[in-house]
Amino acid sequence: MTTAPIRRQFGRGATLFREGDPGDCAYIIEHGAVEISAGEGAARQVLATRVAGDIFGEMAIVDSKPRSATVTAVEDTQVLVVSKQQLQARIQALDPVLRMVLGVILDRFRDSVRRMSGEAPSAPAQDAPETVERFSPLAEYSKAFERIELEQTVKHAVSAGEMTLFYQPIVRARDGAIAGFEGLARWNHPLHGILSPGVFMPAVEDSGLMGEFTRWAVHRAAEDAARFARAPGAPENLFVSVNVTADDICDPSFVDFLAHTLDAVAFRSASLELEVTEASLASNPKTAIDVLGKIRALGPSISIDDFGTGYSNLTYLTQYPVQKLKIDKSFVDKLNQRSQDSSVVASIIRMSHAIGLKTVAEGIEDAGQAETLREFGCDLFQGYLYHRPQPFEACLAL
Ligand code: CMP
Ligand code: MG
């Protein structure tokens, strides 16, 4: 494989590329200067001069259309090459709405340049040679529209009470008895029925609704925890957990909100549990330790969710005021396949016990996994092997 050079040098007067060429990279000027021009012969117009620190040649990469102008070195010039792949990977990572906006701005810009130089504005379908990978406005736009629409309907759904929590029972490893429930968000969509978080959570996050959504879920879980606790014949210490991120709980008003909620539902108990993902804790462990301590003081207990996926700093693990550690499903999936993977799980359980934490294994699907986890001393089991998530009333009946 030949790799493209990272830097290139051009002598004064050299042409880097011409208007209409297909584009394969953009450039950042390290030293020197270039002139950007459009048109040929007498119609040639200088559009701009670019100097050290400027980027050029980005348009053809962003919208996969031919070069909009000719670029010539006006001094001896050195450029840093930005590959098509580097730039496009970043554009793909953008929100589809922003991608659409970028495409629209570039189209308008190209049209104004054409109009200024007396050419007709282009019909978008004809201006890219076949060799150029096409930017497909329609596909891009429909993604953007879908996204805008989804965000609007999610916003409505939260306020219209269409969001609900399903509960997945978590059982004791030793006898399979139900020890508690994890609350899992579902959207009870008027047309499409019950939708999973994978479908709507990205829209919740991107539309800035995450804080509101989490508070709704915590309130709901606290209410349901109280209802579970008061149900006739309910086992003692039945816990109900709900998922939050460290960002949610580190919001300065969260602890007050939680105190209010617990008062409102008259349920200040360690049976309400907040599951905080390990990954989210890792970004600001010191604040998290402080906030988690305040939450504990109000009653609720805390577990670390998706453990093993978040590269957390083990020195902090002993400082978090947590009671449980949930072993991520990816570890459970690998159990009994390679002895190394099983050993990792055995060590996580041993370590948890050594620092006084209970362990929950997530996503158990077969009896072999359960058997191994039981041998390792795992305390609690969660997974389709035992129970699927279900509505509150169905869990109450269990
Ligand atoms: P691209 O179309 O890939 O190749 C030519 C480059 O010239 C273009 O990307 C921009 O980086 C730059 N360019 C085009 N038009 C102008 C302009 N009017 N002013 C400054 N830079 C321009
Ligand atoms: Mg969880």
JSON list of N, CA and C in Angstrom, two decimals, residues 18-20 35-48 67-72 113-114 116-117 119:
[
{"chain": "A", "resi": 18, "resn": "ARG", "atom": "N", "xyz": [-6.73, 22.30, -10.47]},
{"chain": "A", "resi": 18, "resn": "ARG", "atom": "CA", "xyz": [-7.53, 23.21, -11.31]},
{"chain": "A", "resi": 18, "resn": "ARG", "atom": "C", "xyz": [-9.02, 23.06, -11.05]},
{"chain": "A", "resi": 19, "resn": "GLU", "atom": "N", "xyz": [-9.72, 24.15, -11.30]},
{"chain": "A", "resi": 19, "resn": "GLU", "atom": "CA", "xyz": [-11.18, 24.16, -11.22]},
{"chain": "A", "resi": 19, "resn": "GLU", "atom": "C", "xyz": [-11.72, 22.98, -12.04]},
{"chain": "A", "resi": 20, "resn": "GLY", "atom": "N", "xyz": [-12.66, 22.23, -11.47]},
{"chain": "A", "resi": 20, "resn": "GLY", "atom": "CA", "xyz": [-13.24, 21.10, -12.21]},
{"chain": "A", "resi": 20, "resn": "GLY", "atom": "C", "xyz": [-12.58, 19.77, -11.92]},
{"chain": "A", "resi": 35, "resn": "GLU", "atom": "N", "xyz": [-2.94, 31.47, -4.35]},
{"chain": "A", "resi": 35, "resn": "GLU", "atom": "CA", "xyz": [-3.97, 32.33, -4.91]},
{"chain": "A", "resi": 35, "resn": "GLU", "atom": "C", "xyz": [-5.09, 31.43, -5.40]},
{"chain": "A", "resi": 36, "resn": "ILE", "atom": "N", "xyz": [-6.32, 31.84, -5.12]},
{"chain": "A", "resi": 36, "resn": "ILE", "atom": "CA", "xyz": [-7.48, 31.05, -5.53]},
{"chain": "A", "resi": 36, "resn": "ILE", "atom": "C", "xyz": [-8.18, 31.82, -6.64]},
{"chain": "A", "resi": 37, "resn": "SER", "atom": "N", "xyz": [-8.36, 31.16, -7.80]},
{"chain": "A", "resi": 37, "resn": "SER", "atom": "CA", "xyz": [-8.96, 31.87, -8.93]},
{"chain": "A", "resi": 37, "resn": "SER", "atom": "C", "xyz": [-9.97, 30.99, -9.63]},
{"chain": "A", "resi": 38, "resn": "ALA", "atom": "N", "xyz": [-10.91, 31.65, -10.30]},
{"chain": "A", "resi": 38, "resn": "ALA", "atom": "CA", "xyz": [-11.90, 30.91, -11.08]},
{"chain": "A", "resi": 38, "resn": "ALA", "atom": "C", "xyz": [-11.94, 31.49, -12.48]},
{"chain": "A", "resi": 39, "resn": "GLY", "atom": "N", "xyz": [-12.35, 30.67, -13.45]},
{"chain": "A", "resi": 39, "resn": "GLY", "atom": "CA", "xyz": [-12.42, 31.12, -14.83]},
{"chain": "A", "resi": 39, "resn": "GLY", "atom": "C", "xyz": [-11.07, 30.99, -15.52]},
{"chain": "A", "resi": 40, "resn": "GLU", "atom": "N", "xyz": [-11.14, 30.99, -16.88]},
{"chain": "A", "resi": 40, "resn": "GLU", "atom": "CA", "xyz": [-9.93, 30.81, -17.67]},
{"chain": "A", "resi": 40, "resn": "GLU", "atom": "C", "xyz": [-9.66, 32.05, -18.50]},
{"chain": "A", "resi": 41, "resn": "GLY", "atom": "N", "xyz": [-8.43, 32.21, -18.88]},
{"chain": "A", "resi": 41, "resn": "GLY", "atom": "CA", "xyz": [-8.06, 33.28, -19.83]},
{"chain": "A", "resi": 41, "resn": "GLY", "atom": "C", "xyz": [-8.49, 34.64, -19.35]},
{"chain": "A", "resi": 42, "resn": "ALA", "atom": "N", "xyz": [-9.20, 35.38, -20.25]},
{"chain": "A", "resi": 42, "resn": "ALA", "atom": "CA", "xyz": [-9.61, 36.76, -19.92]},
{"chain": "A", "resi": 42, "resn": "ALA", "atom": "C", "xyz": [-10.64, 36.79, -18.80]},
{"chain": "A", "resi": 43, "resn": "ALA", "atom": "N", "xyz": [-11.41, 35.68, -18.67]},
{"chain": "A", "resi": 43, "resn": "ALA", "atom": "CA", "xyz": [-12.48, 35.63, -17.65]},
{"chain": "A", "resi": 43, "resn": "ALA", "atom": "C", "xyz": [-11.93, 35.25, -16.27]},
{"chain": "A", "resi": 44, "resn": "ARG", "atom": "N", "xyz": [-10.62, 35.01, -16.20]},
{"chain": "A", "resi": 44, "resn": "ARG", "atom": "CA", "xyz": [-10.04, 34.55, -14.93]},
{"chain": "A", "resi": 44, "resn": "ARG", "atom": "C", "xyz": [-10.15, 35.64, -13.87]},
{"chain": "A", "resi": 45, "resn": "GLN", "atom": "N", "xyz": [-10.65, 35.23, -12.69]},
{"chain": "A", "resi": 45, "resn": "GLN", "atom": "CA", "xyz": [-10.82, 36.18, -11.59]},
{"chain": "A", "resi": 45, "resn": "GLN", "atom": "C", "xyz": [-10.12, 35.63, -10.37]},
{"chain": "A", "resi": 46, "resn": "VAL", "atom": "N", "xyz": [-9.35, 36.48, -9.70]},
{"chain": "A", "resi": 46, "resn": "VAL", "atom": "CA", "xyz": [-8.75, 36.04, -8.45]},
{"chain": "A", "resi": 46, "resn": "VAL", "atom": "C", "xyz": [-9.79, 36.19, -7.34]},
{"chain": "A", "resi": 47, "resn": "LEU", "atom": "N", "xyz": [-10.06, 35.12, -6.64]},
{"chain": "A", "resi": 47, "resn": "LEU", "atom": "CA", "xyz": [-11.08, 35.16, -5.59]},
{"chain": "A", "resi": 47, "resn": "LEU", "atom": "C", "xyz": [-10.49, 35.49, -4.24]},
{"chain": "A", "resi": 48, "resn": "ALA", "atom": "N", "xyz": [-9.29, 34.98, -3.98]},
{"chain": "A", "resi": 48, "resn": "ALA", "atom": "CA", "xyz": [-8.72, 35.19, -2.65]},
{"chain": "A", "resi": 48, "resn": "ALA", "atom": "C", "xyz": [-7.26, 34.78, -2.63]},
{"chain": "A", "resi": 67, "resn": "ARG", "atom": "N", "xyz": [-13.58, 20.48, -7.90]},
{"chain": "A", "resi": 67, "resn": "ARG", "atom": "CA", "xyz": [-12.94, 21.68, -7.35]},
{"chain": "A", "resi": 67, "resn": "ARG", "atom": "C", "xyz": [-13.64, 22.93, -7.87]},
{"chain": "A", "resi": 68, "resn": "SER", "atom": "N", "xyz": [-13.92, 23.86, -6.96]},
{"chain": "A", "resi": 68, "resn": "SER", "atom": "CA", "xyz": [-14.66, 25.07, -7.32]},
{"chain": "A", "resi": 68, "resn": "SER", "atom": "C", "xyz": [-13.74, 26.15, -7.88]},
{"chain": "A", "resi": 69, "resn": "ALA", "atom": "N", "xyz": [-12.43, 25.96, -7.73]},
{"chain": "A", "resi": 69, "resn": "ALA", "atom": "CA", "xyz": [-11.50, 27.02, -8.15]},
{"chain": "A", "resi": 69, "resn": "ALA", "atom": "C", "xyz": [-10.13, 26.40, -8.42]},
{"chain": "A", "resi": 70, "resn": "THR", "atom": "N", "xyz": [-9.28, 27.19, -9.04]},
{"chain": "A", "resi": 70, "resn": "THR", "atom": "CA", "xyz": [-7.90, 26.77, -9.31]},
{"chain": "A", "resi": 70, "resn": "THR", "atom": "C", "xyz": [-7.02, 27.36, -8.21]},
{"chain": "A", "resi": 71, "resn": "VAL", "atom": "N", "xyz": [-6.05, 26.58, -7.75]},
{"chain": "A", "resi": 71, "resn": "VAL", "atom": "CA", "xyz": [-5.18, 27.08, -6.68]},
{"chain": "A", "resi": 71, "resn": "VAL", "atom": "C", "xyz": [-3.73, 27.07, -7.15]},
{"chain": "A", "resi": 72, "resn": "THR", "atom": "N", "xyz": [-3.08, 28.21, -7.05]},
{"chain": "A", "resi": 72, "resn": "THR", "atom": "CA", "xyz": [-1.71, 28.37, -7.53]},
{"chain": "A", "resi": 72, "resn": "THR", "atom": "C", "xyz": [-0.83, 28.93, -6.40]},
{"chain": "A", "resi": 113, "resn": "VAL", "atom": "N", "xyz": [-20.99, 32.06, -6.59]},
{"chain": "A", "resi": 113, "resn": "VAL", "atom": "CA", "xyz": [-19.74, 32.25, -7.34]},
{"chain": "A", "resi": 113, "resn": "VAL", "atom": "C", "xyz": [-20.02, 32.15, -8.83]},
{"chain": "A", "resi": 114, "resn": "ARG", "atom": "N", "xyz": [-20.86, 31.17, -9.21]},
{"chain": "A", "resi": 114, "resn": "ARG", "atom": "CA", "xyz": [-21.18, 31.02, -10.63]},
{"chain": "A", "resi": 114, "resn": "ARG", "atom": "C", "xyz": [-21.92, 32.25, -11.16]},
{"chain": "A", "resi": 116, "resn": "MET", "atom": "N", "xyz": [-21.81, 35.28, -9.99]},
{"chain": "A", "resi": 116, "resn": "MET", "atom": "CA", "xyz": [-20.90, 36.43, -10.08]},
{"chain": "A", "resi": 116, "resn": "MET", "atom": "C", "xyz": [-20.05, 36.37, -11.33]},
{"chain": "A", "resi": 117, "resn": "SER", "atom": "N", "xyz": [-19.68, 35.15, -11.73]},
{"chain": "A", "resi": 117, "resn": "SER", "atom": "CA", "xyz": [-18.83, 35.06, -12.92]},
{"chain": "A", "resi": 117, "resn": "SER", "atom": "C", "xyz": [-19.67, 34.89, -14.18]},
{"chain": "A", "resi": 119, "resn": "GLU", "atom": "N", "xyz": [-22.00, 32.76, -14.99]},
{"chain": "A", "resi": 119, "resn": "GLU", "atom": "CA", "xyz": [-22.46, 31.43, -15.42]},
{"chain": "A", "resi": 119, "resn": "GLU", "atom": "C", "xyz": [-23.84, 31.17, -14.84]}
]
